[in-house]
C-alpha cells in the first residue's frame, strides 16, 4: 500500500497507482491556474463584490496557486477596477508567494489594452476555433480565426506581458486546424497554450490522445481547461497531465459555467497522492479557502463533495467506526488534517460505548462512567426511533446528562452580562471557569457577540481564537423565536464548529462559542 509520510500524517492509497506511472508523461510539478474569479464567477447567480474578489485573490495567493485569473476586464468598469485592485493588492502582500495575475481578453486590441492597463502580469487571450463557433457565433472562416489569433498574440506581446492562448471549444475543433492555430500562436510569441473542453465533452482517453498530440507538436507548455458537463472535469484534467500537460485551469469548489469547472481541491490532492505530482498548493488550507468561496458565492458545497465536503471524513456507526477507531487508514484514504478537515464520527444505534466516549471527549467533556452509560443509552434510544444523532443533538444529550455540573467541560461561562444600545459601545462582562479555575473579564465590540468574544479573548489561558463564521437562524416564529447559532472558530490552525440554541440570541451565541472553544481546546490537547 502506498504511504506518504507528512509528519505524523499519512495517506493510504493503492500501489497500482505508482506501478502504472512509468507509462505516463507526468511533470515533476504541475502548475495550477485558478479561474475561480473569472470562470467561477460566471456560475449562474454568482456576483462577487470587488472586496470579496480581493479577499479571495489574497487567499488564493496564500494557498500557493501559480496563476490567478482575476477577471474579464472588458465586461464592465467594476470588473476592470477589481482586476486592477487585485493586481495591486497581491503585489503588495509581504511574504506572499506572489501568484501571476492574469486577465481574460478576447482576441482584440481593445480587450488586451484594458487588461494590460489594469496592471496584470499576463493576459489569457481566446478565440473559438470549432466549426460550430466559427459558423454560428463568430461568422468567420478558419483563415480569419487564425489571423485574429496571431495578431492578438503579437499585439499582447508588444505590450510586454506574458500570453496564454486558449482555443475556445478546442475539443470540438478539427485536430489538424487546432494544431495549426497553436503552432501559429507559438510562433507569434505565446508563452503557453490552453486546450479548453468548453462544454465538457471529452472522455479521459480522448483527452489523453488530444493533449498528447498537441504536446508532441509544440515547444511551449500546454494547459487544459475542463468543464464538468459529464462529471469528468477532474478526470479529464488529470488525463491531460498524464499526457504531458504542465498546467490545468481549476476553480475552488469546482464552480463555473453550467456544471462548473474542474475542482482545484480534487485536482491537486489526486495529483499528489495518486500520481505523486507536486503543485505549489498548501493542501492544509483547502477547506478554509473552500469555505470562503462558499460564503461569498452562496454556492453550497454538497456534503458528499470529495476532499472538502462535510461527509468526506465522516463515519457512520458500525463497521466503519470500529475500523477507523482501530486504524484510520481502514476507511480513510488520507488523514483529514492533510486537507484542513477533521474526522467526524456520526453516532447511531449501532455505535459502541468506545465511540461515544471519544465523541464526548471531542466536545470537551469529562464524564463519569454513569454519565457515559446514560449518554450511550440516550443515543441508542434515538437511533432506534430512526432519528439521526447529529452533532447538535449529541451535544444537547451530553449537556442534558451532565446537567451543567461544574467542571464537566474544560471551559464554561456560568455568568455573563451584556450592555448595548443605540448610543453606546456594546460591552460585555463574563465569569468563566477555565480548566477548573474561575476567571472574570470584560470586553467591548461592534455588537454584543463581538463584545463577548473580546471579553473571552482577553482571559489568560484562553486559546487565541478567530471567529470565522457566525450564522443565526430563527427556528420558530415571532419576536420570541428560538435562535439557533452556528459558529466556526479557528485557533492556531485548528478549526472547530459550535452550536447554541436559546430564546435569547446572545445566550445562544455564547453557548455556540463555548461549544467551539471546548472542541478547539480538546483538539489542541491532541484528543
Ligand atoms: O470554457 C472555455 O472555453 C473558457 C474560455 C474562455 C477559455 O472559459
Ligand atoms: Zn471555461
Coordinates of C-alpha atoms and ligand atoms in Angstrom, one line a residue:
X1 CA 0.0 0.0 0.0
X2 CA 1.4 3.4 -0.9
X3 CA 2.2 5.5 2.1
X4 CA 3.3 9.2 2.1
X5 CA 4.7 10.5 5.4
X6 CA 3.6 14.1 6.1
X7 CA 5.0 14.5 9.6
X8 CA 2.7 12.3 11.6
X9 CA 0.0 12.3 8.9
X10 CA -0.2 9.7 6.2
X11 CA -2.2 8.7 3.1
X12 CA -3.0 5.2 2.2
X13 CA -3.6 4.6 -1.5
X14 CA -3.2 1.7 -3.9
X15 CA 0.2 0.6 -5.0
X16 CA -1.1 0.0 -8.5
X17 CA -1.1 3.8 -9.0
X18 CA 2.7 4.0 -8.7
X19 CA 3.3 0.9 -10.8
X20 CA 1.5 2.4 -13.9
X21 CA 3.2 5.8 -13.7
X22 CA 6.1 4.7 -15.9
X23 CA 3.8 4.8 -18.9
X24 CA 2.7 8.4 -18.3
X25 CA 4.3 11.7 -19.3
X26 CA 4.0 13.3 -15.8
X27 CA 5.7 16.5 -14.9
X28 CA 7.6 16.7 -11.6
X29 CA 5.5 19.6 -10.7
X30 CA 2.2 20.8 -12.2
X31 CA 1.1 24.4 -12.4
X32 CA -2.3 25.5 -11.0
X33 CA -4.1 28.2 -13.0
X34 CA -7.0 29.3 -10.8
X35 CA -10.1 30.7 -12.5
X36 CA -12.5 31.0 -9.6
X37 CA -12.7 34.8 -10.0
X38 CA -13.4 34.5 -13.8
X39 CA -15.0 31.3 -14.9
X40 CA -16.1 30.6 -11.3
X41 CA -17.8 33.9 -11.2
X42 CA -19.6 33.0 -14.4
X43 CA -21.6 30.5 -12.3
X44 CA -25.3 31.3 -12.8
X45 CA -26.4 33.6 -10.0
X46 CA -23.0 34.4 -8.7
X47 CA -21.7 38.0 -8.5
X48 CA -18.8 38.9 -6.2
X49 CA -18.2 42.4 -4.9
X50 CA -14.7 43.9 -5.5
X51 CA -13.9 43.5 -1.8
X52 CA -14.8 39.8 -1.9
X53 CA -12.8 39.3 -5.0
X54 CA -9.7 40.9 -3.4
X55 CA -10.1 38.7 -0.3
X56 CA -10.4 35.6 -2.4
X57 CA -7.4 36.6 -4.5
X58 CA -5.2 37.1 -1.4
X59 CA -6.3 33.8 -0.1
X60 CA -5.5 32.0 -3.4
X61 CA -2.1 33.6 -3.3
X62 CA -1.5 32.3 0.2
X63 CA -2.9 28.9 -0.9
X64 CA 0.0 28.8 -3.4
X65 CA -1.7 28.7 -6.9
X66 CA 0.6 29.7 -9.8
X67 CA -1.8 31.9 -11.7
X68 CA -4.9 33.8 -10.5
X69 CA -7.3 34.7 -13.4
X70 CA -8.7 37.9 -11.8
X71 CA -11.5 38.6 -14.2
X72 CA -12.6 39.7 -17.7
X73 CA -11.9 43.4 -17.6
X74 CA -13.8 44.4 -20.8
X75 CA -17.1 43.2 -19.3
X76 CA -17.6 46.3 -17.0
X77 CA -15.9 49.2 -15.3
X78 CA -16.4 47.5 -12.0
X79 CA -14.7 44.3 -13.3
X80 CA -11.7 46.4 -14.7
X81 CA -11.4 48.1 -11.3
X82 CA -11.5 44.7 -9.4
X83 CA -8.7 43.3 -11.7
X84 CA -6.6 46.4 -11.1
X85 CA -7.1 46.3 -7.3
X86 CA -6.3 42.5 -7.2
X87 CA -3.1 43.0 -9.2
X88 CA -2.1 45.8 -6.9
X89 CA -3.1 44.1 -3.7
X90 CA -1.4 40.8 -4.4
X91 CA 1.9 42.6 -5.4
X92 CA 1.8 44.4 -2.1
X93 CA 1.4 41.4 0.2
X94 CA 4.5 40.9 2.2
X95 CA 5.9 37.4 2.2
X96 CA 3.3 36.3 -0.3
X97 CA 4.1 33.6 -2.9
X98 CA 3.0 36.2 -5.4
X99 CA 0.9 34.4 -8.0
X100 CA 0.9 35.6 -11.6
X101 CA -2.1 37.8 -12.0
X102 CA -3.9 37.2 -15.3
X103 CA -6.9 38.7 -17.0
X104 CA -9.1 37.3 -19.8
X105 CA -9.3 39.1 -23.2
X106 CA -10.9 38.3 -26.5
X107 CA -8.6 38.5 -29.5
X108 CA -9.0 42.2 -29.9
X109 CA -6.6 45.1 -29.2
X110 CA -9.3 46.8 -27.1
X111 CA -9.7 43.9 -24.7
X112 CA -5.9 43.4 -24.5
X113 CA -5.3 47.1 -23.7
X114 CA -7.9 47.2 -20.9
X115 CA -6.3 44.0 -19.4
X116 CA -2.7 45.2 -19.7
X117 CA -3.6 48.7 -18.4
X118 CA -5.1 47.1 -15.3
X119 CA -1.6 46.1 -14.3
X120 CA -1.8 42.3 -14.8
X121 CA 1.3 40.1 -15.4
X122 CA -0.3 38.1 -18.2
X123 CA -3.3 38.0 -20.5
X124 CA -5.3 35.0 -21.3
X125 CA -6.4 35.5 -24.9
X126 CA -9.0 33.4 -26.5
X127 CA -10.9 32.9 -29.7
X128 CA -13.2 30.0 -30.6
X129 CA -11.8 27.6 -33.2
X130 CA -14.6 24.9 -33.6
X131 CA -16.8 24.8 -36.7
X132 CA -19.9 25.4 -34.6
X133 CA -18.5 28.6 -33.1
X134 CA -16.9 29.7 -36.3
X135 CA -20.1 29.4 -38.2
X136 CA -22.8 30.4 -35.7
X137 CA -21.1 32.7 -33.3
X138 CA -18.1 34.4 -35.0
X139 CA -19.2 34.0 -38.6
X140 CA -15.5 33.7 -39.6
X141 CA -13.6 31.3 -41.8
X142 CA -10.7 29.2 -40.5
X143 CA -8.2 31.7 -42.0
X144 CA -9.9 34.7 -40.3
X145 CA -9.8 32.9 -36.9
X146 CA -6.2 32.0 -37.3
X147 CA -5.2 35.5 -38.4
X148 CA -7.1 37.1 -35.5
X149 CA -5.4 34.8 -33.0
X150 CA -1.9 35.5 -34.3
X151 CA -2.4 39.3 -34.4
X152 CA -3.8 39.3 -30.9
X153 CA -0.9 37.4 -29.5
X154 CA 1.6 39.6 -31.3
X155 CA -0.1 42.7 -30.1
X156 CA -0.2 41.5 -26.4
X157 CA 3.5 40.5 -26.6
X158 CA 4.3 44.0 -27.9
X159 CA 2.7 45.3 -24.7
X160 CA 5.2 43.4 -22.6
X161 CA 3.0 40.8 -20.8
X162 CA 3.0 37.0 -20.8
X163 CA 0.4 35.5 -23.0
X164 CA -1.6 32.3 -22.6
X165 CA -3.7 31.5 -25.6
X166 CA -6.9 29.4 -25.5
X167 CA -8.6 27.9 -28.5
X168 CA -12.2 28.0 -27.2
X169 CA -14.1 24.8 -27.9
X170 CA -10.8 23.2 -28.8
X171 CA -12.1 19.7 -28.1
X172 CA -14.7 20.1 -30.9
X173 CA -12.2 21.6 -33.3
X174 CA -10.7 19.7 -36.3
X175 CA -7.4 18.5 -34.7
X176 CA -5.2 19.5 -37.6
X177 CA -6.7 23.0 -37.6
X178 CA -6.3 23.2 -33.8
X179 CA -2.6 22.3 -34.1
X180 CA -2.2 24.8 -36.9
X181 CA -3.6 27.6 -34.8
X182 CA -1.4 26.6 -31.7
X183 CA 1.7 26.5 -33.9
X184 CA 1.0 29.9 -35.3
X185 CA 0.4 31.5 -31.9
X186 CA 3.6 29.8 -30.6
X187 CA 5.5 31.5 -33.5
X188 CA 3.7 34.8 -32.7
X189 CA 5.2 34.6 -29.2
X190 CA 2.6 32.9 -27.0
X191 CA 4.1 31.7 -23.7
X192 CA 1.6 28.9 -23.2
X193 CA -1.4 27.4 -25.0
X194 CA -4.5 26.1 -23.3
X195 CA -7.0 23.4 -24.5
X196 CA -10.5 24.2 -23.3
X197 CA -13.0 21.4 -23.2
X198 CA -15.6 24.2 -23.3
X199 CA -18.7 22.1 -23.0
X200 CA -17.1 19.1 -21.2
X201 CA -17.5 16.6 -24.0
X202 CA -14.2 14.7 -23.6
X203 CA -13.6 11.3 -22.1
X204 CA -10.3 10.8 -20.3
X205 CA -8.8 8.6 -23.1
X206 CA -9.8 11.1 -25.7
X207 CA -8.3 13.9 -23.6
X208 CA -5.0 11.9 -23.3
X209 CA -4.9 11.4 -27.1
X210 CA -5.6 15.1 -27.9
X211 CA -3.2 16.6 -25.3
X212 CA -0.5 14.1 -26.3
X213 CA -0.7 15.2 -29.9
X214 CA -0.6 18.9 -29.0
X215 CA 2.4 18.4 -26.7
X216 CA 4.3 16.5 -29.4
X217 CA 3.8 19.3 -31.9
X218 CA 4.7 22.3 -29.6
X219 CA 7.7 23.6 -27.8
X220 CA 5.8 25.7 -25.2
X221 CA 3.9 24.5 -22.1
X222 CA 0.4 23.1 -22.7
X223 CA -2.5 23.7 -20.3
X224 CA -6.0 22.2 -20.1
X225 CA -9.3 23.8 -19.1
X226 CA -12.1 21.2 -18.4
X227 CA -15.8 21.7 -17.8
X228 CA -17.9 19.3 -15.9
X229 CA -20.9 18.7 -18.1
X230 CA -20.5 14.9 -17.9
X231 CA -18.9 15.0 -14.4
X232 CA -15.5 14.3 -15.9
X233 CA -13.7 17.7 -15.4
X234 CA -11.2 16.5 -12.8
X235 CA -10.7 13.1 -14.6
X236 CA -10.1 14.9 -17.9
X237 CA -7.7 17.4 -16.3
X238 CA -5.7 14.5 -14.8
X239 CA -5.8 12.8 -18.2
X240 CA -4.3 15.9 -19.7
X241 CA -1.5 15.9 -17.2
X242 CA -0.9 12.2 -17.8
X243 CA -0.4 13.1 -21.5
X244 CA 2.2 15.9 -20.8
X245 CA 0.1 19.0 -20.0
X246 CA 2.0 21.0 -17.4
X247 CA -0.9 23.1 -16.2
X248 CA -4.7 22.9 -15.6
X249 CA -7.3 25.6 -15.1
X250 CA -9.4 24.9 -12.0
X251 CA -11.7 26.6 -9.6
X252 CA -12.4 26.4 -5.9
X253 CA -15.3 24.1 -5.2
X254 CA -15.5 23.4 -8.9
X255 CA -17.7 26.3 -9.5
X256 CA -18.1 27.7 -13.0
X257 CA -20.3 27.9 -16.1
X258 CA -23.2 25.4 -16.1
X259 CA -22.0 22.2 -14.2
X260 CA -18.7 24.0 -13.4
X261 CA -15.0 23.6 -13.9
X262 CA -12.5 21.0 -12.6
X263 CA -12.3 21.4 -8.8
X264 CA -9.0 22.7 -7.5
X265 CA -9.1 20.7 -4.3
X266 CA -9.8 17.4 -6.1
X267 CA -7.2 18.0 -8.8
X268 CA -4.3 18.9 -6.6
X269 CA -5.0 16.2 -4.0
X270 CA -5.3 13.5 -6.6
X271 CA -2.2 14.7 -8.3
X272 CA -0.2 14.5 -5.1
X273 CA -1.5 11.2 -3.7
X274 CA -2.5 9.2 -6.7
X275 CA 0.1 10.4 -9.2
X276 CA 3.0 11.6 -7.0
X277 CA 3.0 15.0 -8.7
X278 CA 3.5 18.1 -6.6
X279 CA 1.9 21.5 -7.0
X280 CA 2.6 24.7 -5.1
X281 CA -0.7 24.4 -3.2
X282 CA -0.8 24.2 0.6
X283 CA -3.3 21.3 1.0
X284 CA -3.9 22.2 4.6
X285 CA -5.7 25.4 3.5
X286 CA -8.1 23.7 1.1
X287 CA -11.1 23.5 3.5
X288 CA -10.8 27.1 4.7
X289 CA -10.5 28.5 1.1
X290 CA -13.4 26.4 0.1
X291 CA -15.5 27.8 2.9
X292 CA -14.6 31.4 2.0
X293 CA -15.7 30.8 -1.6
X294 CA -18.8 29.1 -0.4
X295 CA -19.7 32.0 1.8
X296 CA -19.1 34.7 -0.8
X297 CA -20.7 32.9 -3.8
X298 CA -23.6 31.4 -1.8
X299 CA -23.0 28.1 -3.8
X300 CA -23.2 25.4 -1.1
X301 CA -20.6 22.6 -1.2
X302 CA -22.6 19.3 -1.2
X303 CA -21.9 17.2 2.0
X304 CA -20.6 14.4 -0.2
X305 CA -18.2 16.5 -2.2
X306 CA -14.7 14.8 -2.3
X307 CA -12.0 16.2 -0.1
X308 CA -13.7 19.2 1.4
X309 CA -17.4 18.1 1.8
X310 CA -18.8 17.8 5.3
X311 CA -19.1 14.0 4.9
X312 CA -15.7 13.4 3.2
X313 CA -14.2 12.3 6.5
X314 CA -17.4 11.4 8.4
X315 CA -18.1 7.8 9.5
X316 CA -21.4 6.4 10.4
X317 CA -21.8 4.0 13.2
X318 CA -21.0 0.3 12.9
X319 CA -18.2 -1.5 10.9
X320 CA -16.7 1.8 9.6
X321 CA -16.4 3.5 13.0
X322 CA -14.9 0.3 14.5
X323 CA -12.4 0.2 11.7
X324 CA -11.5 3.8 11.8
X325 CA -11.0 3.8 15.6
X326 CA -8.8 0.8 15.1
X327 CA -6.8 2.4 12.3
X328 CA -8.0 5.4 10.3
X329 CA -6.5 4.0 7.1
X330 CA -9.2 1.3 7.1
X331 CA -11.8 3.7 5.8
X332 CA -9.8 6.9 5.0
X333 CA -7.5 7.3 2.0
X334 CA -5.7 10.1 3.8
X335 CA -5.7 11.9 7.1
X336 CA -8.3 14.6 7.2
X337 CA -5.8 17.2 8.7
X338 CA -3.8 17.0 5.4
X339 CA -6.6 18.9 3.7
X340 CA -7.6 21.0 6.6
X341 CA -10.5 18.7 7.6
X342 CA -11.2 16.7 10.7
X343 CA -12.7 13.3 11.2
X344 CA -16.3 13.1 12.4
X345 CA -17.9 10.1 13.9
X346 CA -21.6 10.2 13.3
X347 CA -23.5 8.4 16.0
X348 CA -26.4 6.0 15.8
X349 CA -28.0 2.9 17.2
X350 CA -25.0 0.6 16.3
X351 CA -22.5 2.9 18.0
X352 CA -20.3 1.3 20.6
X353 CA -19.5 2.7 24.0
X354 CA -15.9 3.5 23.0
X355 CA -17.1 5.6 20.0
X356 CA -19.5 7.5 22.2
X357 CA -16.8 8.1 24.8
X358 CA -14.5 9.5 22.0
X359 CA -17.2 11.8 20.8
X360 CA -17.9 13.1 24.3
X361 CA -14.2 13.9 24.7
X362 CA -14.2 15.7 21.5
X363 CA -16.9 18.0 22.8
X364 CA -14.5 18.9 25.7
X365 CA -16.5 17.0 28.4
X366 CA -15.1 14.9 31.2
X367 CA -17.9 12.5 32.2
X368 CA -18.3 9.8 34.8
X369 CA -18.9 6.1 34.0
X370 CA -22.6 6.5 35.0
X371 CA -23.0 9.6 32.9
X372 CA -21.4 7.8 29.9
X373 CA -23.8 4.9 30.3
X374 CA -26.7 7.3 30.3
X375 CA -25.4 9.1 27.2
X376 CA -24.9 5.7 25.3
X377 CA -28.5 4.7 26.3
X378 CA -30.0 8.0 25.0
X379 CA -28.0 7.7 21.7
X380 CA -29.3 4.2 21.1
X381 CA -32.9 5.2 22.0
X382 CA -32.8 8.0 19.4
X383 CA -31.2 5.6 16.9
X384 CA -33.9 3.0 17.5
X385 CA -36.6 5.7 16.7
X386 CA -34.8 6.3 13.4
X387 CA -33.7 9.8 14.5
X388 CA -30.3 10.8 13.1
X389 CA -27.9 11.7 16.0
X390 CA -26.4 14.8 14.5
X391 CA -23.5 16.6 16.2
X392 CA -26.0 19.2 17.5
X393 CA -28.4 16.6 19.0
X394 CA -25.5 14.8 20.5
X395 CA -24.1 18.0 22.2
X396 CA -27.6 18.5 23.6
X397 CA -27.8 15.0 25.0
X398 CA -24.4 15.3 26.7
X399 CA -25.3 18.8 28.1
X400 CA -28.6 17.4 29.5
X401 CA -26.9 14.4 31.1
X402 CA -24.2 16.3 32.8
X403 CA -26.8 19.0 33.7
X404 CA -24.4 21.9 33.9
X405 CA -22.3 20.0 36.6
X406 CA -19.5 22.5 37.3
X407 CA -16.2 21.3 35.8
X408 CA -17.8 18.9 33.4
X409 CA -16.2 20.9 30.5
X410 CA -12.8 22.4 30.0
X411 CA -14.4 25.9 29.7
X412 CA -17.7 27.1 30.9
X413 CA -19.4 30.6 31.1
X414 CA -21.7 30.3 34.1
X415 CA -22.4 34.1 34.2
X416 CA -22.4 37.0 31.7
X417 CA -23.8 40.5 31.2
X418 CA -24.1 42.5 28.0
X419 CA -24.9 46.2 27.8
X420 CA -25.9 47.6 24.4
X421 CA -27.9 50.4 22.9
X422 CA -28.1 52.8 20.0
X423 CA -25.8 55.4 21.6
X424 CA -23.2 53.3 23.5
X425 CA -20.4 50.9 22.5
X426 CA -21.6 47.4 23.3
X427 CA -19.8 46.0 26.3
X428 CA -19.7 42.6 27.9
X429 CA -18.7 41.1 31.3
X430 CA -18.1 37.3 31.7
X431 CA -17.3 34.9 34.5
X432 CA -15.5 31.9 33.1
X433 CA -14.5 28.6 34.5
X434 CA -11.4 27.6 32.6
X435 CA -9.8 24.2 33.4
X436 CA -11.3 24.4 36.9
X437 CA -10.2 28.0 37.6
X438 CA -12.6 31.0 38.0
X439 CA -11.7 34.0 35.8
X440 CA -13.5 37.3 35.1
X441 CA -13.1 39.6 32.2
X442 CA -14.7 42.5 30.2
X443 CA -14.6 43.5 26.6
X444 CA -16.1 45.9 24.0
X445 CA -17.1 45.3 20.5
X446 CA -19.1 46.4 17.5
X447 CA -22.1 44.4 18.7
X448 CA -22.9 42.2 21.8
X449 CA -21.4 39.0 20.3
X450 CA -18.2 40.8 19.3
X451 CA -18.0 42.2 22.9
X452 CA -18.5 38.7 24.4
X453 CA -15.8 37.3 22.0
X454 CA -13.4 40.1 23.0
X455 CA -14.1 39.5 26.7
X456 CA -13.3 35.8 26.3
X457 CA -10.2 36.5 24.2
X458 CA -8.7 38.6 27.0
X459 CA -8.9 35.8 29.5
X460 CA -5.5 34.4 30.5
X461 CA -5.1 30.8 29.3
X462 CA -7.9 31.0 26.7
X463 CA -6.8 29.8 23.3
X464 CA -6.2 32.7 20.9
X465 CA -9.1 32.4 18.5
X466 CA -10.7 34.0 15.5
X467 CA -14.4 33.8 14.7
X468 CA -14.5 32.8 11.1
X469 CA -18.2 32.0 10.7
X470 CA -21.3 33.1 12.5
X471 CA -24.8 32.1 11.4
X472 CA -28.1 32.8 13.3
X473 CA -31.3 31.1 12.3
X474 CA -34.7 31.6 13.9
X475 CA -36.2 28.1 14.5
X476 CA -39.6 29.3 15.5
X477 CA -41.7 32.4 14.6
X478 CA -42.2 35.8 16.1
X479 CA -40.1 38.0 18.3
X480 CA -39.9 35.2 20.9
X481 CA -38.4 32.9 18.3
X482 CA -35.8 30.4 19.5
X483 CA -32.5 31.3 17.9
X484 CA -30.0 28.7 16.7
X485 CA -26.5 29.9 16.4
X486 CA -23.7 28.2 14.4
X487 CA -20.1 29.4 14.8
X488 CA -16.8 28.3 13.4
X489 CA -13.7 29.4 15.2
X490 CA -10.0 28.9 14.4
X491 CA -7.1 28.8 16.8
X492 CA -3.5 28.1 15.8
X493 CA -4.5 26.3 12.7
X494 CA -7.2 24.2 14.5
X495 CA -10.8 24.9 13.4
X496 CA -14.0 23.8 15.2
X497 CA -17.7 24.3 15.0
X498 CA -20.1 25.1 17.8
X499 CA -23.8 25.2 18.2
X500 CA -26.1 27.1 20.5
X501 CA -29.9 27.1 21.0
X502 CA -31.8 29.6 23.2
X503 CA -34.7 32.1 23.1
X504 CA -32.0 34.8 23.8
X505 CA -29.7 35.2 20.8
X506 CA -26.8 36.4 22.9
X507 CA -27.2 33.3 25.1
X508 CA -27.3 31.1 22.0
X509 CA -24.2 32.8 20.7
X510 CA -22.3 32.3 23.9
X511 CA -23.4 28.6 24.0
X512 CA -22.1 28.2 20.5
X513 CA -18.7 29.9 21.3
X514 CA -18.3 27.8 24.4
X515 CA -19.0 24.7 22.4
X516 CA -16.5 25.5 19.7
X517 CA -13.8 26.7 22.1
X518 CA -14.1 23.4 24.1
X519 CA -13.6 21.5 20.9
X520 CA -10.6 23.6 20.0
X521 CA -9.0 23.0 23.4
X522 CA -9.7 19.3 23.1
X523 CA -8.1 19.1 19.7
X524 CA -5.2 21.2 20.8
X525 CA -4.7 18.7 23.7
X526 CA -4.4 16.0 21.0
X527 CA -7.7 14.2 21.7
Ligands
LIG1 O1 -14.5 27.3 -21.2 C1 -13.9 28.0 -22.0 O2 -13.7 27.7 -23.2 C2 -13.4 29.2 -21.4 C3 -12.5 30.0 -22.3 C4 -12.7 31.5 -22.2 C5 -11.1 29.6 -22.1 O3 -13.6 29.6 -20.3
LIG2 ZN1 -14.4 27.8 -19.2

